[in-house]
Tab-separated table of N, CA, C and O in Angstrom:
chain	number	residue	atom	x	y	z
A	29	MET	N	1.696	64.227	-125.620
A	29	MET	CA	1.498	64.858	-123.394
A	29	MET	C	0.237	64.343	-123.072
A	29	MET	O	-0.058	63.588	-122.349
A	30	ALA	N	-0.611	64.636	-123.078
A	30	ALA	CA	-2.010	64.068	-122.825
A	30	ALA	C	-2.030	62.533	-122.737
A	30	ALA	O	-3.020	61.861	-121.391
A	31	ALA	N	-1.473	62.132	-123.995
A	31	ALA	CA	-1.918	61.131	-124.274
A	31	ALA	C	-0.973	59.946	-122.568
A	31	ALA	O	-1.517	59.000	-122.255
A	32	SER	N	0.059	60.667	-122.579
A	32	SER	CA	0.698	60.225	-121.855
A	32	SER	C	0.118	59.889	-120.615
A	32	SER	O	0.893	58.663	-119.401
A	33	ILE	N	-0.994	60.647	-120.074
A	33	ILE	CA	-0.763	60.804	-118.311
A	33	ILE	C	-2.480	60.017	-118.426
A	33	ILE	O	-1.909	59.912	-117.357
A	34	LEU	N	-2.225	59.516	-119.504
A	34	LEU	CA	-3.803	58.998	-119.224
A	34	LEU	C	-3.426	57.293	-119.273
A	34	LEU	O	-4.173	56.026	-119.840
A	35	THR	N	-1.844	56.952	-119.627
A	35	THR	CA	-2.073	55.430	-119.615
A	35	THR	C	-1.947	54.657	-118.281
A	35	THR	O	-1.577	55.794	-117.216
A	36	PRO	N	-2.089	53.667	-117.826
A	36	PRO	CA	-2.054	52.791	-116.635
A	36	PRO	C	-0.960	53.350	-115.635
A	36	PRO	O	-1.463	53.785	-114.780
A	37	PRO	N	-0.350	53.177	-115.934
A	37	PRO	CA	1.235	53.283	-115.103
A	37	PRO	C	0.625	55.388	-114.328
A	37	PRO	O	0.802	55.169	-113.017
A	38	PHE	N	0.147	55.828	-115.076
A	38	PHE	CA	0.311	56.940	-114.426
A	38	PHE	C	-1.080	57.511	-113.841
A	38	PHE	O	-1.730	58.435	-112.949
A	39	SER	N	-2.185	56.465	-114.571
A	39	SER	CA	-3.083	57.015	-114.069
A	39	SER	C	-3.805	56.075	-113.057
A	39	SER	O	-5.305	57.063	-112.268
A	40	ILE	N	-3.526	55.341	-111.589
A	40	ILE	CA	-3.447	55.038	-111.214
A	40	ILE	C	-3.271	55.628	-110.286
A	40	ILE	O	-3.370	55.555	-108.983
A	41	PHE	N	-1.849	56.696	-110.016
A	41	PHE	CA	-2.289	57.969	-109.192
A	41	PHE	C	-2.616	59.507	-109.423
A	41	PHE	O	-2.774	59.291	-108.342
A	42	ILE	N	-3.743	59.170	-110.027
A	42	ILE	CA	-5.180	60.260	-110.184
A	42	ILE	C	-6.080	60.112	-109.318
A	42	ILE	O	-5.974	61.346	-108.782
A	43	ILE	N	-6.553	58.773	-108.902
A	43	ILE	CA	-7.438	58.971	-108.075
A	43	ILE	C	-7.800	58.619	-106.901
A	43	ILE	O	-7.813	60.031	-106.279
A	44	PRO	N	-5.916	58.020	-106.084
A	44	PRO	CA	-5.839	59.056	-104.757
A	44	PRO	C	-5.007	60.163	-104.841
A	44	PRO	O	-5.697	60.713	-104.384
A	45	GLY	N	-4.485	60.633	-105.670
A	45	GLY	CA	-4.609	62.406	-105.743
A	45	GLY	C	-5.222	62.723	-105.908
A	45	GLY	O	-5.502	64.207	-104.790
A	46	ILE	N	-6.400	62.674	-106.312
A	46	ILE	CA	-7.646	63.424	-105.978
A	46	ILE	C	-8.179	63.446	-105.264
A	46	ILE	O	-8.723	64.261	-104.066
A	47	ILE	N	-8.311	61.454	-104.444
A	47	ILE	CA	-8.902	61.537	-103.047
A	47	ILE	C	-8.326	62.451	-101.515
A	47	ILE	O	-8.785	63.247	-100.468
A	48	VAL	N	-6.705	62.304	-102.051
A	48	VAL	CA	-5.961	63.087	-100.334
A	48	VAL	C	-6.208	64.876	-100.827
A	48	VAL	O	-5.889	65.288	-99.888
A	49	ALA	N	-6.143	65.519	-102.213
A	49	ALA	CA	-6.115	66.727	-102.040
A	49	ALA	C	-7.850	66.559	-101.723
A	49	ALA	O	-8.099	67.759	-101.137
A	50	ILE	N	-8.851	65.967	-102.052
A	50	ILE	CA	-10.594	66.429	-101.644
A	50	ILE	C	-10.151	66.134	-100.083
A	50	ILE	O	-10.196	67.335	-99.030
A	51	LEU	N	-9.409	64.681	-99.052
A	51	LEU	CA	-9.392	65.009	-97.744
A	51	LEU	C	-8.564	66.439	-97.205
A	51	LEU	O	-8.910	66.716	-96.074
A	52	GLY	N	-7.396	66.766	-97.674
A	52	GLY	CA	-6.705	67.756	-97.555
A	52	GLY	C	-7.361	68.734	-97.471
A	52	GLY	O	-7.604	69.328	-96.202
A	53	SER	N	-8.309	69.101	-98.230
A	53	SER	CA	-8.868	70.302	-98.161
A	53	SER	C	-10.300	70.448	-96.918
A	53	SER	O	-10.578	71.626	-96.519
A	54	TRP	N	-10.242	69.606	-96.930
A	54	TRP	CA	-11.437	69.647	-95.908
A	54	TRP	C	-11.319	69.015	-94.540
A	54	TRP	O	-11.452	70.317	-93.501
A	55	CYS	N	-9.976	68.655	-94.418
A	55	CYS	CA	-8.990	68.564	-93.008
A	55	CYS	C	-8.330	70.667	-92.500
A	55	CYS	O	-8.735	70.368	-91.586
A	56	GLY	N	-8.212	70.936	-93.645
A	56	GLY	CA	-8.081	72.416	-93.458
A	56	GLY	C	-8.745	72.773	-92.990
A	56	GLY	O	-8.967	74.371	-92.678
A	57	GLN	N	-10.295	73.080	-93.659
A	57	GLN	CA	-11.485	73.771	-93.341
A	57	GLN	C	-11.575	73.666	-91.460
A	57	GLN	O	-11.623	74.575	-90.844
A	58	ILE	N	-11.535	72.133	-91.388
A	58	ILE	CA	-11.500	72.054	-90.498
A	58	ILE	C	-10.526	73.208	-89.171
A	58	ILE	O	-10.972	73.899	-88.214
A	59	TYR	N	-9.596	72.529	-89.237
A	59	TYR	CA	-8.819	73.296	-88.688
A	59	TYR	C	-8.650	74.482	-88.542
A	59	TYR	O	-8.563	75.156	-87.668
A	60	MET	N	-9.164	75.240	-89.833
A	60	MET	CA	-8.591	76.651	-89.930
A	60	MET	C	-10.206	77.252	-88.701
A	60	MET	O	-10.001	77.830	-87.685
A	61	LYS	N	-11.010	76.724	-89.465
A	61	LYS	CA	-12.439	76.918	-87.901
A	61	LYS	C	-11.818	76.348	-86.659
A	61	LYS	O	-12.396	77.578	-86.031
A	62	ALA	N	-10.801	75.764	-86.114
A	62	ALA	CA	-11.036	75.195	-84.870
A	62	ALA	C	-9.407	76.325	-84.373
A	62	ALA	O	-10.244	76.822	-83.243
A	63	GLN	N	-8.553	76.745	-85.060
A	63	GLN	CA	-8.170	77.382	-85.188
A	63	GLN	C	-8.211	79.029	-84.579
A	63	GLN	O	-7.908	79.748	-83.710
A	64	LEU	N	-9.169	79.543	-85.204
A	64	LEU	CA	-9.674	80.649	-84.704
A	64	LEU	C	-9.997	80.873	-83.896
A	64	LEU	O	-10.135	82.563	-83.146
A	65	SER	N	-10.963	80.009	-83.222
A	65	SER	CA	-12.040	80.344	-81.974
A	65	SER	C	-10.370	79.568	-81.159
A	65	SER	O	-10.934	80.470	-80.272
A	66	VAL	N	-9.782	79.131	-81.392
A	66	VAL	CA	-8.400	78.436	-80.068
A	66	VAL	C	-8.417	80.564	-79.773
A	66	VAL	O	-7.740	80.517	-78.964
A	67	LYS	N	-7.484	81.052	-81.464
A	67	LYS	CA	-6.982	81.825	-80.968
A	67	LYS	C	-7.881	83.162	-80.664
A	67	LYS	O	-7.286	84.119	-79.866
A	68	ARG	N	-8.742	83.483	-80.287
A	68	ARG	CA	-9.958	84.080	-79.807
A	68	ARG	C	-10.117	84.516	-78.890
A	68	ARG	O	-9.817	84.610	-78.508
A	69	GLU	N	-10.120	82.790	-77.912
A	69	GLU	CA	-9.840	82.421	-76.776
A	69	GLU	C	-8.527	83.009	-75.598
A	69	GLU	O	-8.992	83.321	-75.065
A	70	MET	N	-7.685	82.525	-77.057
A	70	MET	CA	-6.504	82.939	-76.721
A	70	MET	C	-6.113	84.560	-75.747
A	70	MET	O	-5.724	84.922	-75.179
A	71	SER	N	-6.735	85.200	-76.951
A	71	SER	CA	-6.582	87.104	-77.183
A	71	SER	C	-7.413	86.969	-76.037
A	71	SER	O	-6.686	88.229	-75.502
A	72	ASN	N	-8.003	86.752	-75.888
A	72	ASN	CA	-9.186	86.984	-74.227
A	72	ASN	C	-8.801	87.057	-73.525
A	72	ASN	O	-8.797	87.699	-72.310
A	73	ALA	N	-8.056	86.203	-72.474
A	73	ALA	CA	-6.813	85.654	-72.005
A	73	ALA	C	-6.186	86.407	-71.987
A	73	ALA	O	-5.487	86.558	-70.847
A	74	ARG	N	-5.102	86.916	-72.524
A	74	ARG	CA	-3.877	87.732	-72.644
A	74	ARG	C	-4.400	88.785	-72.269
A	74	ARG	O	-3.307	89.332	-71.747
A	75	SER	N	-5.351	89.255	-72.752
A	75	SER	CA	-5.912	91.110	-72.594
A	75	SER	C	-5.493	91.423	-71.563
A	75	SER	O	-5.275	92.255	-71.459
A	76	PRO	N	-5.808	91.028	-70.461
A	76	PRO	CA	-6.657	91.632	-68.502
A	76	PRO	C	-4.939	91.049	-68.327
A	76	PRO	O	-3.987	92.673	-68.297
A	77	VAL	N	-4.558	90.807	-69.034
A	77	VAL	CA	-2.102	90.840	-68.739
A	77	VAL	C	-1.274	92.256	-68.956
A	77	VAL	O	-1.041	92.232	-68.260
A	78	LEU	N	-1.905	92.152	-70.172
A	78	LEU	CA	-0.809	93.091	-71.304
A	78	LEU	C	-1.935	94.604	-69.956
A	78	LEU	O	-1.141	95.148	-70.842
A	79	GLY	N	-3.357	94.287	-69.934
A	79	GLY	CA	-3.818	96.114	-69.812
A	79	GLY	C	-3.141	95.939	-68.227
A	79	GLY	O	-2.710	97.123	-68.639
A	80	HIS	N	-2.913	95.399	-67.142
A	80	HIS	CA	-2.385	94.917	-65.904
A	80	HIS	C	-0.666	95.326	-66.147
A	80	HIS	O	-0.170	96.630	-65.478
A	81	PHE	N	0.246	95.097	-66.713
A	81	PHE	CA	1.598	94.853	-67.593
A	81	PHE	C	1.384	96.456	-68.035
A	81	PHE	O	2.642	97.820	-67.852
A	82	GLY	N	0.438	96.983	-68.735
A	82	GLY	CA	0.579	98.762	-69.516
A	82	GLY	C	0.390	99.888	-67.797
A	82	GLY	O	0.446	100.477	-68.080
A	83	ALA	N	-0.671	98.806	-67.162
A	83	ALA	CA	-0.614	100.168	-66.089
A	83	ALA	C	0.079	100.106	-65.126
A	83	ALA	O	0.606	100.981	-64.572
A	84	ALA	N	0.524	99.137	-65.358
A	84	ALA	CA	1.885	99.156	-64.142
A	84	ALA	C	3.327	99.497	-64.203
A	84	ALA	O	4.468	100.268	-64.136
A	85	ILE	N	3.808	99.459	-66.211
A	85	ILE	CA	4.341	100.618	-66.790
A	85	ILE	C	4.506	101.653	-66.519
A	85	ILE	O	5.222	102.569	-66.666
A	86	SER	N	2.999	102.455	-66.802
A	86	SER	CA	3.022	103.651	-66.846
A	86	SER	C	3.022	104.289	-65.608
A	86	SER	O	3.674	105.461	-65.038
A	87	GLY	N	2.569	103.470	-64.348
A	87	GLY	CA	2.848	104.091	-63.158
A	87	GLY	C	4.473	103.938	-62.307
A	87	GLY	O	4.986	104.715	-61.908
A	88	LEU	N	4.993	102.960	-63.206
A	88	LEU	CA	6.639	102.630	-63.030
A	88	LEU	C	7.385	104.226	-62.827
A	88	LEU	O	8.113	104.887	-61.699
A	89	GLY	N	6.753	105.178	-63.871
A	89	GLY	CA	7.401	106.341	-64.362
A	89	GLY	C	7.107	107.286	-63.758
A	89	GLY	O	8.029	108.694	-62.428
A	90	LYS	N	6.100	106.876	-62.653
A	90	LYS	CA	5.491	108.416	-61.644
A	90	LYS	C	5.839	107.520	-60.366
A	90	LYS	O	6.617	108.989	-59.769
A	91	ALA	N	5.989	106.802	-59.900
A	91	ALA	CA	7.495	106.513	-58.829
A	91	ALA	C	8.748	106.404	-58.778
A	91	ALA	O	9.126	106.982	-58.250
A	92	VAL	N	8.947	106.320	-60.033
A	92	VAL	CA	10.312	106.792	-59.954
A	92	VAL	C	10.799	108.406	-59.692
A	92	VAL	O	11.726	108.733	-58.948
A	93	ILE	N	9.786	109.054	-60.343
A	93	ILE	CA	9.861	110.408	-60.533
A	93	ILE	C	9.695	110.852	-58.865
A	93	ILE	O	9.935	111.933	-58.376
A	94	TYR	N	8.498	110.463	-58.236
A	94	TYR	CA	8.580	110.862	-56.696
A	94	TYR	C	9.826	109.966	-55.619
A	94	TYR	O	9.993	111.740	-55.235
A	95	PHE	N	10.463	109.101	-56.030
A	95	PHE	CA	11.343	108.600	-55.806
A	95	PHE	C	12.760	109.918	-55.449
A	95	PHE	O	13.312	109.943	-54.297
A	96	HIS	N	12.657	110.195	-56.973
A	96	HIS	CA	13.522	110.870	-57.153
A	96	HIS	C	13.606	112.558	-56.844
A	96	HIS	O	14.617	113.365	-56.648
A	97	GLU	N	12.625	113.123	-56.651
A	97	GLU	CA	12.007	114.252	-55.957
A	97	GLU	C	13.358	114.635	-54.561
A	97	GLU	O	12.936	113.659	-53.397
A	98	SER	N	13.415	115.878	-54.377
A	98	SER	CA	14.419	116.133	-53.092
A	98	SER	C	13.242	116.728	-51.963
A	98	SER	O	11.734	117.122	-52.239
A	99	PRO	N	13.775	116.240	-51.153
A	99	PRO	CA	12.779	116.891	-49.841
A	99	PRO	C	13.128	118.177	-49.521
A	99	PRO	O	11.709	118.989	-49.315
A	100	SER	N	13.414	118.902	-50.373
A	100	SER	CA	14.224	120.626	-50.148
A	100	SER	C	12.876	121.498	-50.711
A	100	SER	O	12.439	122.208	-50.867
A	101	ASN	N	12.133	120.461	-51.887
A	101	ASN	CA	10.984	121.434	-52.878
A	101	ASN	C	9.460	120.637	-52.336
A	101	ASN	O	8.878	121.557	-52.632
A	102	GLU	N	9.711	120.178	-51.161
A	102	GLU	CA	8.307	119.790	-50.444
A	102	GLU	C	7.726	121.252	-49.765
A	102	GLU	O	8.623	121.835	-49.012
A	103	SER	N	6.742	121.950	-49.498
A	103	SER	CA	6.108	122.292	-48.335
A	103	SER	C	6.043	122.778	-47.927
A	103	SER	O	5.338	121.511	-47.185
């Protein structure tokens, strides 16, 4: 079996396959480093929006209770 892998028709694919695997690994490492910093920036940019949204939702319940109080309960 090992001898059939090293015959000329199959051996022409070994070197280009190794080169493609090395280049793919190198590009993947660069992509992952770039993606990490992009995700960090996106998270920092989105965080205040989520904070304001959470505050608005928590205040919404108070507003609903305020508007549903009857005037007879006021002193």
